Amino acid sequence: QGRSGIEAPWAAGRAGKRNRGLFHTRPVGLITSVGPEHHTHRWKDAVTSPAETKTWIVDGFAQGAFPWVTKFNATIADDRWVEPVVEAFTLHAKLEPALAGMPIVAEVALLDPTQTERALDPTARRHGFSHEDGFYHALVEARIPFEFVRDEALSVEELARFKVLVLANAERLSDAQCAAITAWVEAGGSLVAAYQSSLLDETGQARPTFGLAGVLSVDLITPSRGPVKNNYLALVGEHRLHQGLAGARRIIGGTHLLGIAAQEGTQVPFRFIPDFPDLPMEEVYPRAAPNMPAVVCHELPKGARVVYIAFDLGALFWEALQADHARLIANAVNWALRDQSQVRVEGSGLVDVAVRQNDDGMAIALVNLTNPMAMRGSFRETLPLPPQRIAVTLPAGVTTASGHLFVAARAIDVDIHDGQAVVDLPGVEVLEVLRLTWR
């Protein structure tokens, strides 16, 4: 995974997660080049900004990948890359001995659909993961720790490590893969799925309806249409997925839509408002009332919660970055988690969160991605985080915990309230790792 000036530095964490999704017991290395790259441009004998170089390396090892740096050309004409590399590797040397025995854990998994990727031609492959990239971005922004699961390793046993599985647009799923997901959901696992997930088999053959129709609780009425303009979602009734949307009666919809029917016993918190012209001004008004379900929610007998989203939510968020789309993704995942995530991080700023755990306790890494170039992939500088609050639900039988900050190299107070360990961090420059030890 070389670095690229058009990708956000959290792509370093993504590289580690994607490889661990298939080989989660093997070490993963992240090769970071100090030279800037673009899809069409490469300056391999130049260097990128110090803040970006350091952040790529730090976020990579915070997410479990060992660092590896490459510099093209042994002649150094610009040594601005040296100090950030030294600082990042010094941080790694400081943290690695303490964290090496603590595997990364998460309650949420994002499916890595390599069967879909292999079916794409090289030109389309570059954009083939926009659905997953959109969900990835939204989960990072929502501070929801998560891991990847590769579709080729999909099984009930693999999914048993997680509480929620997210299918951003897993079009190609075999009957066996659908059966594994179905069995896991029926046993209590929760599912968030979007757009054309499970509409094709592993060879690309279209199914008459969703391969996961039984657990999604929806049926296909009409195939995807689009791109459409001026589509909206009407808020229906009251639901947890409406959180943060007070005052809105509708939000932006999709550009590629599926017609679906919701099965009996489901909830429909959003319905499509039939799309209408976006110009001229005199024509910009809805012609019909909300009709087809856009988002369907369902609770199963053994505690599973399922959300299905009938449009290209991930890809559209990745392209247009509309805040309500990020909010909808976060709300769907948090509802599926019953708002009972074991680790919660509250505060301002953009933070990538990684969680490690062993029998003695837990380590929570906060990588600060807050920067003035957040609208693009490049970094110019890292803006320090203001105070952050970390709340961790204590395991059964644990009544207290001690806290230590690895980067600051000092103890920190831990308050115990209602079965939770709560720590207030004074702030974070680039990285901080809170180590909680059960007592």
Tab-separated table of C-alpha atoms in Angstrom:
chain	number	residue	atom	x	y	z
A	1	GLN	CA	0.000	0.000	0.000
A	2	GLY	CA	1.921	3.009	-1.239
A	3	ARG	CA	0.796	6.402	-0.066
A	4	SER	CA	-1.156	8.714	-2.343
A	5	GLY	CA	-1.773	12.431	-2.074
A	6	ILE	CA	-5.407	11.966	-3.090
A	7	GLU	CA	-6.193	9.545	-0.277
A	8	ALA	CA	-6.698	10.456	3.345
A	9	PRO	CA	-3.972	9.169	5.696
A	10	TRP	CA	-6.481	6.852	7.375
A	11	ALA	CA	-5.982	4.734	4.238
A	12	ALA	CA	-2.867	3.540	6.068
A	13	GLY	CA	-5.122	1.990	8.694
A	14	ARG	CA	-7.339	0.603	5.938
A	15	ALA	CA	-4.386	-1.265	4.408
A	16	GLY	CA	-3.710	-3.066	7.665
A	17	LYS	CA	-7.387	-3.854	8.229
A	18	ARG	CA	-7.939	-5.220	4.716
A	19	ASN	CA	-5.029	-7.638	4.936
A	20	ARG	CA	-5.910	-8.656	8.485
A	21	GLY	CA	-9.453	-9.326	7.259
A	22	LEU	CA	-8.128	-12.378	5.396
A	23	PHE	CA	-5.031	-13.266	7.434
A	24	HIS	CA	-5.941	-11.904	10.856
A	25	THR	CA	-3.327	-14.049	12.633
A	26	ARG	CA	-0.422	-12.982	10.402
A	27	PRO	CA	1.723	-9.848	10.717
A	28	VAL	CA	0.867	-7.044	8.307
A	29	GLY	CA	3.392	-4.507	7.058
A	30	LEU	CA	2.608	-1.060	5.686
A	31	ILE	CA	5.056	0.299	3.115
A	32	THR	CA	4.994	4.099	3.234
A	33	SER	CA	6.703	6.047	0.488
A	34	VAL	CA	7.868	9.541	1.380
A	35	GLY	CA	7.168	10.710	-2.184
A	36	PRO	CA	3.782	12.084	-3.298
A	37	GLU	CA	1.704	10.172	-5.814
A	38	HIS	CA	-1.491	10.780	-7.744
A	39	HIS	CA	-3.502	8.482	-9.991
A	40	THR	CA	-1.883	10.124	-13.004
A	41	HIS	CA	1.234	11.757	-11.515
A	42	ARG	CA	4.232	10.406	-9.607
A	43	TRP	CA	7.086	12.368	-8.085
A	44	LYS	CA	9.067	9.500	-6.593
A	45	ASP	CA	12.203	11.548	-5.985
A	46	ALA	CA	10.329	14.253	-4.070
A	47	VAL	CA	8.888	14.310	-0.541
A	48	THR	CA	5.455	15.089	0.842
A	49	SER	CA	4.715	17.224	3.898
A	50	PRO	CA	6.227	16.063	7.226
A	51	ALA	CA	2.794	15.935	8.916
A	52	GLU	CA	1.388	13.616	6.246
A	53	THR	CA	4.391	11.274	6.259
A	54	LYS	CA	4.239	10.939	10.039
A	55	THR	CA	0.469	10.456	10.137
A	56	TRP	CA	0.527	7.670	7.531
A	57	ILE	CA	3.082	5.725	9.561
A	58	VAL	CA	1.427	6.361	12.928
A	59	ASP	CA	-2.080	5.466	11.800
A	60	GLY	CA	-0.714	2.339	10.155
A	61	PHE	CA	0.916	0.939	13.286
A	62	ALA	CA	-1.918	2.144	15.536
A	63	GLN	CA	-4.149	-0.127	13.430
A	64	GLY	CA	-1.760	-3.057	13.786
A	65	ALA	CA	0.568	-2.838	10.755
A	66	PHE	CA	4.314	-2.740	11.329
A	67	PRO	CA	5.945	0.291	9.612
A	68	TRP	CA	8.193	0.134	6.565
A	69	VAL	CA	9.472	3.220	4.758
A	70	THR	CA	10.840	3.400	1.245
A	71	LYS	CA	12.751	6.265	-0.372
A	72	PHE	CA	13.452	6.158	-4.102
A	73	ASN	CA	16.992	7.228	-5.043
A	74	ALA	CA	19.782	6.993	-2.438
A	75	THR	CA	20.722	10.622	-3.068
A	76	ILE	CA	18.853	12.883	-0.659
A	77	ALA	CA	18.072	16.259	-2.192
A	78	ASP	CA	15.347	17.102	0.335
A	79	ASP	CA	15.740	15.840	3.892
A	80	ARG	CA	12.444	17.167	5.295
A	81	TRP	CA	11.115	13.589	5.415
A	82	VAL	CA	13.811	12.345	7.814
A	83	GLU	CA	12.633	13.926	11.074
A	84	PRO	CA	8.946	12.837	10.803
A	85	VAL	CA	10.054	9.281	9.971
A	86	VAL	CA	12.370	9.256	12.989
A	87	GLU	CA	9.585	10.610	15.220
A	88	ALA	CA	7.081	8.025	13.950
A	89	PHE	CA	9.472	5.090	14.316
A	90	THR	CA	10.466	6.306	17.780
A	91	LEU	CA	6.778	6.259	18.769
A	92	HIS	CA	6.458	2.755	17.353
A	93	ALA	CA	9.512	1.546	19.276
A	94	LYS	CA	8.028	3.024	22.444
A	95	LEU	CA	4.615	1.412	22.022
A	96	GLU	CA	5.277	-1.868	20.238
A	97	PRO	CA	6.659	-3.846	23.218
A	98	ALA	CA	3.576	-3.025	25.298
A	99	LEU	CA	1.012	-3.562	22.527
A	100	ALA	CA	2.486	-6.563	20.714
A	101	GLY	CA	0.605	-9.070	22.862
A	102	MET	CA	-2.723	-7.304	22.559
A	103	PRO	CA	-4.647	-8.184	19.375
A	104	ILE	CA	-6.880	-5.556	17.787
A	105	VAL	CA	-10.568	-6.193	18.412
A	106	ALA	CA	-13.780	-4.599	17.163
A	107	GLU	CA	-17.514	-5.108	17.470
A	108	VAL	CA	-18.201	-3.984	13.894
A	109	ALA	CA	-16.979	-5.605	10.662
A	110	LEU	CA	-17.055	-4.091	7.165
A	111	LEU	CA	-17.160	-6.701	4.399
A	112	ASP	CA	-14.313	-6.436	1.890
A	113	PRO	CA	-15.992	-7.629	-1.363
A	114	THR	CA	-13.049	-8.956	-3.352
A	115	GLN	CA	-15.357	-11.082	-5.549
A	116	THR	CA	-16.865	-7.840	-6.853
A	117	GLU	CA	-13.404	-6.263	-7.269
A	118	ARG	CA	-12.074	-9.122	-9.399
A	119	ALA	CA	-15.018	-8.735	-11.791
A	120	LEU	CA	-14.168	-5.113	-12.580
A	121	ASP	CA	-11.943	-4.036	-15.463
A	122	PRO	CA	-8.779	-2.115	-14.473
A	123	THR	CA	-10.353	1.272	-15.242
A	124	ALA	CA	-13.448	0.622	-13.151
A	125	ARG	CA	-11.472	-1.070	-10.358
A	126	ARG	CA	-9.991	2.234	-9.252
A	127	HIS	CA	-13.483	3.418	-8.338
A	128	GLY	CA	-14.878	0.006	-7.479
A	129	PHE	CA	-14.641	0.479	-3.736
A	130	SER	CA	-16.386	3.842	-3.487
A	131	HIS	CA	-19.270	2.219	-1.581
A	132	GLU	CA	-16.884	0.735	0.997
A	133	ASP	CA	-14.789	3.925	1.078
A	134	GLY	CA	-17.895	5.958	1.915
A	135	PHE	CA	-18.879	3.661	4.767
A	136	TYR	CA	-15.253	3.548	5.921
A	137	HIS	CA	-15.042	7.343	6.016
A	138	ALA	CA	-18.349	7.623	7.891
A	139	LEU	CA	-17.341	5.012	10.490
A	140	VAL	CA	-14.018	6.771	11.134
A	141	GLU	CA	-15.819	10.103	11.429
A	142	ALA	CA	-18.324	8.537	13.856
A	143	ARG	CA	-15.445	7.067	15.923
A	144	ILE	CA	-16.783	3.542	15.584
A	145	PRO	CA	-13.916	1.000	15.792
A	146	PHE	CA	-14.234	-1.659	13.088
A	147	GLU	CA	-12.371	-4.357	11.196
A	148	PHE	CA	-12.569	-5.792	7.687
A	149	VAL	CA	-13.823	-9.286	6.877
A	150	ARG	CA	-12.894	-10.589	3.430
A	151	ASP	CA	-15.730	-12.229	1.499
A	152	GLU	CA	-13.502	-15.179	0.595
A	153	ALA	CA	-13.047	-15.914	4.319
A	154	LEU	CA	-16.712	-15.466	5.180
A	155	SER	CA	-18.084	-18.038	7.621
A	156	VAL	CA	-20.213	-18.203	10.744
A	157	GLU	CA	-17.036	-18.799	12.761
A	158	GLU	CA	-15.332	-15.722	11.293
A	159	LEU	CA	-18.381	-13.537	11.930
A	160	ALA	CA	-18.704	-14.793	15.513
A	161	ARG	CA	-16.036	-12.255	16.553
A	162	PHE	CA	-18.370	-9.358	15.753
A	163	LYS	CA	-21.708	-7.905	16.792
A	164	VAL	CA	-22.471	-6.043	13.532
A	165	LEU	CA	-21.618	-6.809	9.899
A	166	VAL	CA	-21.784	-3.991	7.318
A	167	LEU	CA	-22.335	-4.701	3.613
A	168	ALA	CA	-21.738	-1.402	1.816
A	169	ASN	CA	-22.588	-2.910	-1.593
A	170	ALA	CA	-21.594	-6.569	-1.587
A	171	GLU	CA	-23.255	-7.364	-4.912
A	172	ARG	CA	-21.652	-10.760	-5.468
A	173	LEU	CA	-22.317	-13.290	-2.731
A	174	SER	CA	-22.564	-17.030	-3.250
A	175	ASP	CA	-25.404	-19.100	-1.858
A	176	ALA	CA	-22.991	-20.449	0.769
A	177	GLN	CA	-21.943	-16.941	1.795
A	178	CYS	CA	-25.565	-15.827	2.045
A	179	ALA	CA	-26.291	-18.926	4.125
A	180	ALA	CA	-23.398	-18.111	6.486
A	181	ILE	CA	-24.577	-14.523	6.980
A	182	THR	CA	-28.163	-15.715	7.466
A	183	ALA	CA	-27.155	-18.305	10.077
A	184	TRP	CA	-25.069	-15.727	11.946
A	185	VAL	CA	-27.929	-13.186	11.951
A	186	GLU	CA	-30.448	-15.805	13.075
A	187	ALA	CA	-28.103	-16.612	15.966
A	188	GLY	CA	-28.107	-12.961	17.076
A	189	GLY	CA	-25.642	-11.056	14.874
A	190	SER	CA	-26.815	-7.692	13.511
A	191	LEU	CA	-26.568	-6.575	9.887
A	192	VAL	CA	-26.437	-3.246	8.025
A	193	ALA	CA	-26.676	-3.688	4.248
A	194	ALA	CA	-26.978	-1.212	1.397
A	195	TYR	CA	-27.883	-0.998	-2.263
A	196	GLN	CA	-27.341	-4.160	-4.367
A	197	SER	CA	-25.880	-6.393	-1.659
A	198	SER	CA	-26.559	-10.085	-2.480
A	199	LEU	CA	-28.475	-9.367	-5.730
A	200	LEU	CA	-25.856	-11.319	-7.736
A	201	ASP	CA	-24.244	-14.687	-7.145
A	202	GLU	CA	-20.470	-15.086	-7.121
A	203	THR	CA	-20.375	-15.409	-10.947
A	204	GLY	CA	-22.371	-12.226	-11.532
A	205	GLN	CA	-25.631	-13.982	-12.321
A	206	ALA	CA	-28.591	-11.852	-11.224
A	207	ARG	CA	-30.983	-13.269	-8.644
A	208	PRO	CA	-34.728	-12.550	-8.867
A	209	THR	CA	-34.501	-10.984	-5.401
A	210	PHE	CA	-31.911	-10.540	-2.655
A	211	GLY	CA	-29.983	-13.626	-1.646
A	212	LEU	CA	-30.345	-12.266	1.887
A	213	ALA	CA	-34.038	-11.401	1.510
A	214	GLY	CA	-34.968	-13.574	4.489
A	215	VAL	CA	-32.893	-11.594	6.993
A	216	LEU	CA	-33.101	-8.227	5.210
A	217	SER	CA	-36.906	-8.567	5.330
A	218	VAL	CA	-37.277	-6.907	1.926
A	219	ASP	CA	-38.152	-8.070	-1.587
A	220	LEU	CA	-36.931	-6.605	-4.869
A	221	ILE	CA	-39.668	-4.936	-6.934
A	222	THR	CA	-37.662	-3.028	-9.558
A	223	PRO	CA	-33.914	-3.102	-10.346
A	224	SER	CA	-31.578	-0.177	-9.842
A	225	ARG	CA	-32.310	2.923	-11.876
A	226	GLY	CA	-30.198	6.012	-12.234
A	227	PRO	CA	-28.508	8.290	-12.137
A	228	VAL	CA	-31.521	10.276	-10.975
A	229	LYS	CA	-31.564	13.906	-9.884
A	230	ASN	CA	-33.268	15.639	-7.006
A	231	ASN	CA	-34.159	12.558	-5.010
A	232	TYR	CA	-35.095	12.900	-1.338
A	233	LEU	CA	-35.961	10.741	1.649
A	234	ALA	CA	-38.973	11.579	3.802
A	235	LEU	CA	-38.658	10.946	7.539
A	236	VAL	CA	-41.494	8.633	8.635
A	237	GLY	CA	-42.704	8.402	12.233
A	238	GLU	CA	-40.095	8.401	15.003
A	239	HIS	CA	-37.000	6.207	14.957
A	240	ARG	CA	-33.441	6.079	16.316
A	241	LEU	CA	-32.182	6.476	12.732
A	242	HIS	CA	-33.598	10.027	12.791
A	243	GLN	CA	-31.183	11.113	15.532
A	244	GLY	CA	-29.468	14.392	14.692
A	245	LEU	CA	-32.098	15.297	12.095
A	246	ALA	CA	-34.389	17.394	14.296
A	247	GLY	CA	-36.163	20.010	12.201
A	248	ALA	CA	-35.850	18.052	8.959
A	249	ARG	CA	-38.849	16.458	7.280
A	250	ARG	CA	-36.696	15.155	4.445
A	251	ILE	CA	-33.012	14.673	3.620
A	252	ILE	CA	-31.042	14.077	0.425
A	253	GLY	CA	-31.682	10.669	-1.117
A	254	GLY	CA	-29.651	8.693	-3.633
A	255	THR	CA	-28.629	8.819	-7.275
A	256	HIS	CA	-29.176	5.093	-7.938
A	257	LEU	CA	-32.315	3.615	-6.386
A	258	LEU	CA	-33.886	0.199	-5.968
A	259	GLY	CA	-37.622	-0.408	-5.743
A	260	ILE	CA	-38.315	-2.689	-2.770
A	261	ALA	CA	-41.198	-3.943	-0.659
A	262	ALA	CA	-40.806	-4.210	3.108
A	263	GLN	CA	-41.957	-7.486	4.627
A	264	GLU	CA	-44.433	-7.719	7.498
A	265	GLY	CA	-43.176	-6.722	10.931
A	266	THR	CA	-40.582	-4.228	9.715
A	267	GLN	CA	-40.140	-0.506	10.386
A	268	VAL	CA	-39.672	2.011	7.563
A	269	PRO	CA	-38.095	5.190	8.990
A	270	PHE	CA	-37.404	6.677	5.520
A	271	ARG	CA	-39.369	6.536	2.262
A	272	PHE	CA	-38.408	7.820	-1.163
A	273	ILE	CA	-40.028	11.013	-2.356
A	274	PRO	CA	-40.363	10.394	-6.115
A	275	ASP	CA	-37.586	12.362	-7.824
A	276	PHE	CA	-38.492	15.510	-9.697
A	277	PRO	CA	-36.705	18.072	-11.915
A	278	ASP	CA	-33.866	20.140	-10.492
A	279	LEU	CA	-34.305	22.961	-13.057
A	280	PRO	CA	-35.888	25.304	-14.053
A	281	MET	CA	-36.800	26.815	-10.705
A	282	GLU	CA	-40.519	26.718	-11.444
A	283	GLU	CA	-40.344	22.900	-11.753
A	284	VAL	CA	-38.505	22.193	-8.498
A	285	TYR	CA	-41.286	20.694	-6.390
A	286	PRO	CA	-42.385	17.143	-5.535
A	287	ARG	CA	-45.159	15.681	-7.683
A	288	ALA	CA	-46.169	12.819	-5.422
A	289	ALA	CA	-46.189	11.755	-1.790
A	290	PRO	CA	-43.447	9.501	-0.362
A	291	ASN	CA	-43.932	5.935	-1.547
A	292	MET	CA	-41.310	3.172	-1.834
A	293	PRO	CA	-39.314	2.258	1.316
A	294	ALA	CA	-35.800	3.711	1.295
A	295	VAL	CA	-34.606	2.327	4.647
A	296	VAL	CA	-36.053	-0.742	6.348
A	297	CYS	CA	-35.322	-1.851	9.922
A	298	HIS	CA	-36.198	-5.139	11.543
A	299	GLU	CA	-35.589	-6.826	14.894
A	300	LEU	CA	-35.292	-10.611	14.952
A	301	PRO	CA	-36.301	-12.913	17.839
A	302	LYS	CA	-32.765	-13.633	19.146
A	303	GLY	CA	-31.798	-9.988	19.429
A	304	ALA	CA	-30.433	-9.300	15.955
A	305	ARG	CA	-31.145	-5.937	14.365
A	306	VAL	CA	-31.100	-5.507	10.593
A	307	VAL	CA	-31.022	-2.324	8.500
A	308	TYR	CA	-31.372	-2.309	4.710
A	309	ILE	CA	-30.739	0.882	2.679
A	310	ALA	CA	-32.127	0.831	-0.879
A	311	PHE	CA	-29.782	3.290	-2.583
A	312	ASP	CA	-26.083	3.985	-3.247
A	313	LEU	CA	-25.442	5.546	0.158
A	314	GLY	CA	-21.743	4.695	0.526
A	315	ALA	CA	-20.646	5.731	-2.952
A	316	LEU	CA	-22.684	8.918	-2.807
A	317	PHE	CA	-21.235	9.921	0.549
A	318	TRP	CA	-17.720	9.240	-0.756
A	319	GLU	CA	-18.421	11.491	-3.753
A	320	ALA	CA	-20.531	14.301	-2.288
A	321	LEU	CA	-19.684	14.148	1.471
A	322	GLN	CA	-23.161	15.175	2.616
A	323	ALA	CA	-23.342	15.260	6.406
A	324	ASP	CA	-26.780	13.620	6.591
A	325	HIS	CA	-25.466	10.583	4.714
A	326	ALA	CA	-22.640	10.171	7.242
A	327	ARG	CA	-25.193	10.580	10.019
A	328	LEU	CA	-27.457	7.926	8.492
A	329	ILE	CA	-24.583	5.430	8.301
A	330	ALA	CA	-23.543	6.105	11.900
A	331	ASN	CA	-27.134	5.947	13.141
A	332	ALA	CA	-27.740	2.637	11.373
A	333	VAL	CA	-24.633	1.021	12.861
A	334	ASN	CA	-25.244	2.411	16.345
A	335	TRP	CA	-28.888	1.248	16.239
A	336	ALA	CA	-27.669	-2.202	15.220
A	337	LEU	CA	-25.301	-2.065	18.219
A	338	ARG	CA	-28.228	-0.999	20.432
A	339	ASP	CA	-26.095	2.052	21.327
A	340	GLN	CA	-24.091	-0.233	23.597
A	341	SER	CA	-20.635	-0.060	22.053
A	342	GLN	CA	-18.028	-1.219	24.546
A	343	VAL	CA	-15.736	1.732	23.738
A	344	ARG	CA	-16.981	5.266	23.170
A	345	VAL	CA	-14.806	8.305	22.440
A	346	GLU	CA	-16.381	11.736	22.729
A	347	GLY	CA	-14.956	15.114	21.750
A	348	SER	CA	-14.255	17.363	18.799
A	349	GLY	CA	-12.001	16.568	15.865
A	350	LEU	CA	-11.374	13.753	13.388
A	351	VAL	CA	-10.007	10.672	15.165
A	352	ASP	CA	-9.214	7.134	14.048
A	353	VAL	CA	-9.831	4.740	16.938
A	354	ALA	CA	-8.204	1.322	17.383
A	355	VAL	CA	-8.964	-1.021	20.274
A	356	ARG	CA	-6.728	-3.802	21.581
A	357	GLN	CA	-7.610	-6.262	24.300
A	358	ASN	CA	-6.218	-9.125	26.375
A	359	ASP	CA	-7.199	-10.819	29.624
A	360	ASP	CA	-5.610	-8.066	31.727
A	361	GLY	CA	-7.257	-5.081	30.115
A	362	MET	CA	-7.616	-2.914	27.048
A	363	ALA	CA	-5.643	-0.336	25.041
A	364	ILE	CA	-7.433	2.394	23.096
A	365	ALA	CA	-5.394	4.254	20.469
A	366	LEU	CA	-6.519	7.683	19.279
A	367	VAL	CA	-4.866	8.878	16.052
A	368	ASN	CA	-5.478	12.560	15.417
A	369	LEU	CA	-6.417	13.139	11.771
A	370	THR	CA	-7.633	16.712	12.290
A	371	ASN	CA	-6.030	18.938	9.665
A	372	PRO	CA	-6.856	21.970	7.499
A	373	MET	CA	-6.699	19.846	4.320
A	374	ALA	CA	-9.494	17.482	5.384
A	375	MET	CA	-11.376	18.407	2.194
A	376	ARG	CA	-8.610	16.684	0.212
A	377	GLY	CA	-6.398	13.700	0.838
A	378	SER	CA	-3.242	15.673	1.542
A	379	PHE	CA	-2.007	16.831	4.936
A	380	ARG	CA	-0.359	20.167	5.640
A	381	GLU	CA	-0.300	20.091	9.427
A	382	THR	CA	-1.965	18.280	12.306
A	383	LEU	CA	-4.209	20.434	14.490
A	384	PRO	CA	-4.059	19.345	18.168
A	385	LEU	CA	-7.191	17.743	19.548
A	386	PRO	CA	-9.060	19.393	22.418
A	387	PRO	CA	-9.902	17.267	25.501
A	388	GLN	CA	-11.454	13.874	24.762
A	389	ARG	CA	-13.507	11.522	26.946
A	390	ILE	CA	-13.115	7.738	26.683
A	391	ALA	CA	-15.783	5.523	28.265
A	392	VAL	CA	-15.294	1.747	28.390
A	393	THR	CA	-17.822	-0.802	29.615
A	394	LEU	CA	-16.109	-3.008	32.200
A	395	PRO	CA	-16.136	-6.776	31.624
A	396	ALA	CA	-18.273	-8.941	33.894
A	397	GLY	CA	-16.690	-9.315	37.302
A	398	VAL	CA	-14.381	-6.280	36.928
A	399	THR	CA	-15.129	-3.430	39.323
A	400	THR	CA	-12.196	-1.058	38.906
A	401	ALA	CA	-9.295	-0.218	36.600
A	402	SER	CA	-6.060	1.756	36.505
A	403	GLY	CA	-5.054	3.968	33.581
A	404	HIS	CA	-1.755	4.776	31.879
A	405	LEU	CA	-0.976	6.986	28.861
A	406	PHE	CA	1.788	5.425	26.776
A	407	VAL	CA	2.783	8.468	24.727
A	408	ALA	CA	2.613	10.936	27.618
A	409	ALA	CA	4.287	8.269	29.806
A	410	ARG	CA	2.218	8.898	32.904
A	411	ALA	CA	-0.658	7.538	34.918
A	412	ILE	CA	-4.127	9.022	34.484
A	413	ASP	CA	-7.183	8.982	36.723
A	414	VAL	CA	-9.972	6.508	35.946
A	415	ASP	CA	-13.485	7.155	37.259
A	416	ILE	CA	-15.873	4.219	37.635
A	417	HIS	CA	-19.551	4.994	37.018
A	418	ASP	CA	-22.367	2.498	36.430
A	419	GLY	CA	-20.054	-0.259	35.259
A	420	GLN	CA	-17.974	2.012	33.049
A	421	ALA	CA	-14.387	3.214	33.231
A	422	VAL	CA	-14.274	6.878	32.228
A	423	VAL	CA	-11.061	8.755	31.396
A	424	ASP	CA	-10.735	12.412	30.426
A	425	LEU	CA	-7.744	13.036	28.170
A	426	PRO	CA	-6.390	16.599	28.243
A	427	GLY	CA	-5.796	16.526	24.471
A	428	VAL	CA	-3.870	14.695	21.743
A	429	GLU	CA	-1.143	15.900	19.396
A	430	VAL	CA	-0.744	13.048	16.881
A	431	LEU	CA	-1.263	9.880	18.910
A	432	GLU	CA	-2.188	8.766	22.393
A	433	VAL	CA	-2.794	5.258	23.690
A	434	LEU	CA	-4.752	4.721	26.873
A	435	ARG	CA	-3.945	1.459	28.653
A	436	LEU	CA	-6.625	0.284	31.061
A	437	THR	CA	-5.646	-2.535	33.394
A	438	TRP	CA	-8.445	-4.422	35.134
A	439	ARG	CA	-8.150	-4.727	38.884
